Tab-separated table of C-alpha atoms in Angstrom:
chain	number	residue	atom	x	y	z
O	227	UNK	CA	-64.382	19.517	-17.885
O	228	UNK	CA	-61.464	17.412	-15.630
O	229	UNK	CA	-58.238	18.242	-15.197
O	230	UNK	CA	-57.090	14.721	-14.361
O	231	UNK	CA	-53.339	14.689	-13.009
O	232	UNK	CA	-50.788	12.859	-11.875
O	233	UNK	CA	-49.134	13.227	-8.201
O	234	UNK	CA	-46.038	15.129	-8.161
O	235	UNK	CA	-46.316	15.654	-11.979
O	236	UNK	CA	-45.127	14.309	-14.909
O	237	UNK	CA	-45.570	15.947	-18.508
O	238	UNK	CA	-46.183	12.658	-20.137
O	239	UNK	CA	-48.266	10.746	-18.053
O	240	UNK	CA	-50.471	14.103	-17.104
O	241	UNK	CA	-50.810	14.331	-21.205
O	242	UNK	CA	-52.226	10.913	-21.574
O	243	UNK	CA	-54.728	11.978	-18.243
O	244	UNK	CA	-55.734	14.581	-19.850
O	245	UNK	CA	-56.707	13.215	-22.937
O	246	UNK	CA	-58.296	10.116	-21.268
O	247	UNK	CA	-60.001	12.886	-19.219
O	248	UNK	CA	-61.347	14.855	-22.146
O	249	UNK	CA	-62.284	11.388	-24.172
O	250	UNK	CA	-64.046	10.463	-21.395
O	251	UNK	CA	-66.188	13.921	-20.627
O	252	UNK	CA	-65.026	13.827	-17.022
O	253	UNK	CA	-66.084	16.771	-14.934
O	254	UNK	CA	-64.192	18.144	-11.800
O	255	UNK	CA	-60.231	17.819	-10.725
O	256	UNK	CA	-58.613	14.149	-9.661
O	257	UNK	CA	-55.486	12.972	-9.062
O	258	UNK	CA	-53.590	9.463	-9.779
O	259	UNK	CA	-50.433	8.158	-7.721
O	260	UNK	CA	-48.377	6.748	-10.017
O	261	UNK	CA	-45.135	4.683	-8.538
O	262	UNK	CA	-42.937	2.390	-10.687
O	263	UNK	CA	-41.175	-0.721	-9.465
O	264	UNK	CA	-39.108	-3.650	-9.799
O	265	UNK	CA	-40.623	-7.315	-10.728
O	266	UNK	CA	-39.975	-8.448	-7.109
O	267	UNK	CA	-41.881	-5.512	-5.444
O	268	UNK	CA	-45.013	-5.933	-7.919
O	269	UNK	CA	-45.053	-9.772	-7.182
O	270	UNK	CA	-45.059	-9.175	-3.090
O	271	UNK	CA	-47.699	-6.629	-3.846
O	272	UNK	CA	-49.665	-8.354	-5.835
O	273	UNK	CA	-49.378	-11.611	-3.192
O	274	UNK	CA	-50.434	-9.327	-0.753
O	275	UNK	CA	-53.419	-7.173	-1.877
O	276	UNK	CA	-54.669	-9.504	-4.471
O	277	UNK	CA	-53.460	-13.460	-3.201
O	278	UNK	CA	-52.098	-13.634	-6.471
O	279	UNK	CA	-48.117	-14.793	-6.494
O	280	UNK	CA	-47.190	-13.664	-9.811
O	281	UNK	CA	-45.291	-10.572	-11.040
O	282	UNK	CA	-47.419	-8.144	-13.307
O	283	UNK	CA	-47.243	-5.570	-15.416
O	284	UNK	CA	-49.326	-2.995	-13.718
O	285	UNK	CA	-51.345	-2.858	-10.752
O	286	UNK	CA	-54.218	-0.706	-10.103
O	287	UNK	CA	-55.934	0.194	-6.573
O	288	UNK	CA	-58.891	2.784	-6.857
O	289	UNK	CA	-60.067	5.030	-4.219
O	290	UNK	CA	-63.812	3.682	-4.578
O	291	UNK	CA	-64.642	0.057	-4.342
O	292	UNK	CA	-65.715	-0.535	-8.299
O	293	UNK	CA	-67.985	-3.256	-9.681
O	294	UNK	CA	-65.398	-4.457	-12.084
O	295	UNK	CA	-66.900	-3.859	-15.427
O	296	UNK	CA	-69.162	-1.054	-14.421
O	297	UNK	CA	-68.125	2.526	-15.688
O	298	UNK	CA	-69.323	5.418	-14.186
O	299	UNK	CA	-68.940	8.487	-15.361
O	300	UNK	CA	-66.249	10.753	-12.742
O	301	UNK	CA	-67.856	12.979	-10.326
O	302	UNK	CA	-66.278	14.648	-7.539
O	303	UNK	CA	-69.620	13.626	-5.245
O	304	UNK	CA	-68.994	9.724	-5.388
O	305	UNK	CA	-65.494	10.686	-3.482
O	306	UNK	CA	-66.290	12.794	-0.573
O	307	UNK	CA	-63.671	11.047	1.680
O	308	UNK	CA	-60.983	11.060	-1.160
O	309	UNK	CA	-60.963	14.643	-1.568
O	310	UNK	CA	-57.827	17.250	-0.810
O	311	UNK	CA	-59.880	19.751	0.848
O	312	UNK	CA	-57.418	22.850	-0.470
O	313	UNK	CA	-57.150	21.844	-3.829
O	314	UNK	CA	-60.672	20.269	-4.684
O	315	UNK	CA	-59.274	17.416	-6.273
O	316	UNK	CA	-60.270	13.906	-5.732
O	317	UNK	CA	-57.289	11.263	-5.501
O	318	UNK	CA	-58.661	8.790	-7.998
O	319	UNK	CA	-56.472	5.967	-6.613
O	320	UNK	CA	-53.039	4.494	-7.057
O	321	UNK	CA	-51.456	3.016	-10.079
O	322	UNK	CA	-48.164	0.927	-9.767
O	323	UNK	CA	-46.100	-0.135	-12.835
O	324	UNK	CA	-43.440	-2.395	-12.799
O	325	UNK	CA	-40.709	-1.440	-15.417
O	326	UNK	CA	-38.770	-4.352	-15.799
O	327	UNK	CA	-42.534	-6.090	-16.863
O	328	UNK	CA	-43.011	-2.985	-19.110
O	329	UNK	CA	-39.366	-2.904	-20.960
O	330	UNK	CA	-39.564	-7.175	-21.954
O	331	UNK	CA	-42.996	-6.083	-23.039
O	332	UNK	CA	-42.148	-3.427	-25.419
O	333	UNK	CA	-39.306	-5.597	-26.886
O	334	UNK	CA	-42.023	-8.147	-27.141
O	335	UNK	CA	-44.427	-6.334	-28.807
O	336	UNK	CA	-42.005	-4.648	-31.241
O	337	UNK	CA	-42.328	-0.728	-29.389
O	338	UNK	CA	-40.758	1.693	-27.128
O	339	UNK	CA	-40.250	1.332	-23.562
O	340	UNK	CA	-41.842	4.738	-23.365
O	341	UNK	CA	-44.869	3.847	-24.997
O	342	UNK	CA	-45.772	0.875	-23.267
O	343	UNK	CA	-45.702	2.751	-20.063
O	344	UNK	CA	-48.054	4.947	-21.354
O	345	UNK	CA	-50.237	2.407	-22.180
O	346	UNK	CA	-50.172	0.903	-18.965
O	347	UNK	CA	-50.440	3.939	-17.202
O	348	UNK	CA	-53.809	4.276	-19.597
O	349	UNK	CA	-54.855	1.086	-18.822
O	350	UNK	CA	-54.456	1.495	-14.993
O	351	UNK	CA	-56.002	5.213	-15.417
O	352	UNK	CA	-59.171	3.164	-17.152
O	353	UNK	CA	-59.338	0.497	-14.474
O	354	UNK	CA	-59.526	3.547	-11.404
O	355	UNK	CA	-62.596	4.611	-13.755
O	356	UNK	CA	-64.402	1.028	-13.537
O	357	UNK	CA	-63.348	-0.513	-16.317
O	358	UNK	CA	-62.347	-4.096	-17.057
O	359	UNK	CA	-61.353	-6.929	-19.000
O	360	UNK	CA	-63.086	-9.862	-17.053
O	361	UNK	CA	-65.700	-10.922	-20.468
O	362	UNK	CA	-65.125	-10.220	-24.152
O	363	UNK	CA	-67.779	-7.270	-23.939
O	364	UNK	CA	-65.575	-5.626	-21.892
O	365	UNK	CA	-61.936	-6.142	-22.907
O	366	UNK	CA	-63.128	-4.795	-26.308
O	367	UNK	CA	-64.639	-2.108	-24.817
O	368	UNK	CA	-61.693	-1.316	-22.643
O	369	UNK	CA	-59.144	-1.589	-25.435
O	370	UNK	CA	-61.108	0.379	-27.890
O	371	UNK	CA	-60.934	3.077	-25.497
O	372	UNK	CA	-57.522	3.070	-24.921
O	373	UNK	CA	-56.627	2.822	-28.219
O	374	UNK	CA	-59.236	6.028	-28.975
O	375	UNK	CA	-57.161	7.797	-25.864
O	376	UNK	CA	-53.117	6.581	-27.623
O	377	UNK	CA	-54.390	7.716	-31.160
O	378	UNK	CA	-55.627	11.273	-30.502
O	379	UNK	CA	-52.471	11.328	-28.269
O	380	UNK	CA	-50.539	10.090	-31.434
O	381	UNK	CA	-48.735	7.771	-29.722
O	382	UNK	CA	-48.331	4.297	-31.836
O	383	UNK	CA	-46.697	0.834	-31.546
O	384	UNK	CA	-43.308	2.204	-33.416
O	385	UNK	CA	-42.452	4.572	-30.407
């Protein structure tokens, strides 16, 4: 089994690793960066890596170049340039979440600020992992997962 983690720590956000990790049958130890920041930072960012000039609500950046769409199941092997050599874990990639995006969301959506960080920590998690929501095959497949991941974590909409 993985003990998926994020950088620095963070009892929250390592739970909902954890659980994505054991959903997911991972094997071996990775790490996620995980930084949080303002609207105009994740707009400038997302100009800049991605040509897009729009503020979003999370952007992900994984270690490995992924087919978008293509899940592969987590080995430590497919990383051998990504790996801390005195802990043995892989850095999975970064995730960057922009809160002000996150907080309108929850209001939006009718839940906690708290929650929809998780679930956009999840969803960036899932998209270091290969996952994506380019077709309709694999939005559903995506979101079925993460909603499989938030449930056993017991974390709902209301929070």
């Amino acid at each position: 089994m993985s003990a998926l983690c994020v950088a620095g720590g963070n009892a929250f956000y390592d739970r909902i690793a954890a659980a994505a990790s054991e959903t997911l049958q991972l094997t071996g130890n990775a790490c996620i960066e995980l930084t949080f920041c303002n609207a105009d930072e994740i707009r400038a960012l997302n100009r800049e890596m991605r040509g897009i000039d729009k503020a979003t609500d999370v952007l992900s950046f994984p270690s490995l170049a992924l087919q978008a769409g293509q899940y592969e199941p987590f080995t430590p092997q497919r990383y051998p340039l990504d790996t801390d050599p005195i802990s043995g874990a892989v850095l999975l990639g970064s995730i960057v979440i922009c809160e002000q995006i996150a907080c309108e969301q929850a209001r939006e959506y009718g839940h906690g600020e708290t929650r929809e960080k998780g679930y956009l920590f999840l969803h960036g998690v899932l998209h270091l992992l290969g996952f994506d929501h380019i077709d309709e095959q694999d939005r559903a497949r995506m979101r079925a997962t993460e909603e499989q991941i938030l449930l056993a974590l017991d974390i709902r909409r209301e929070e």
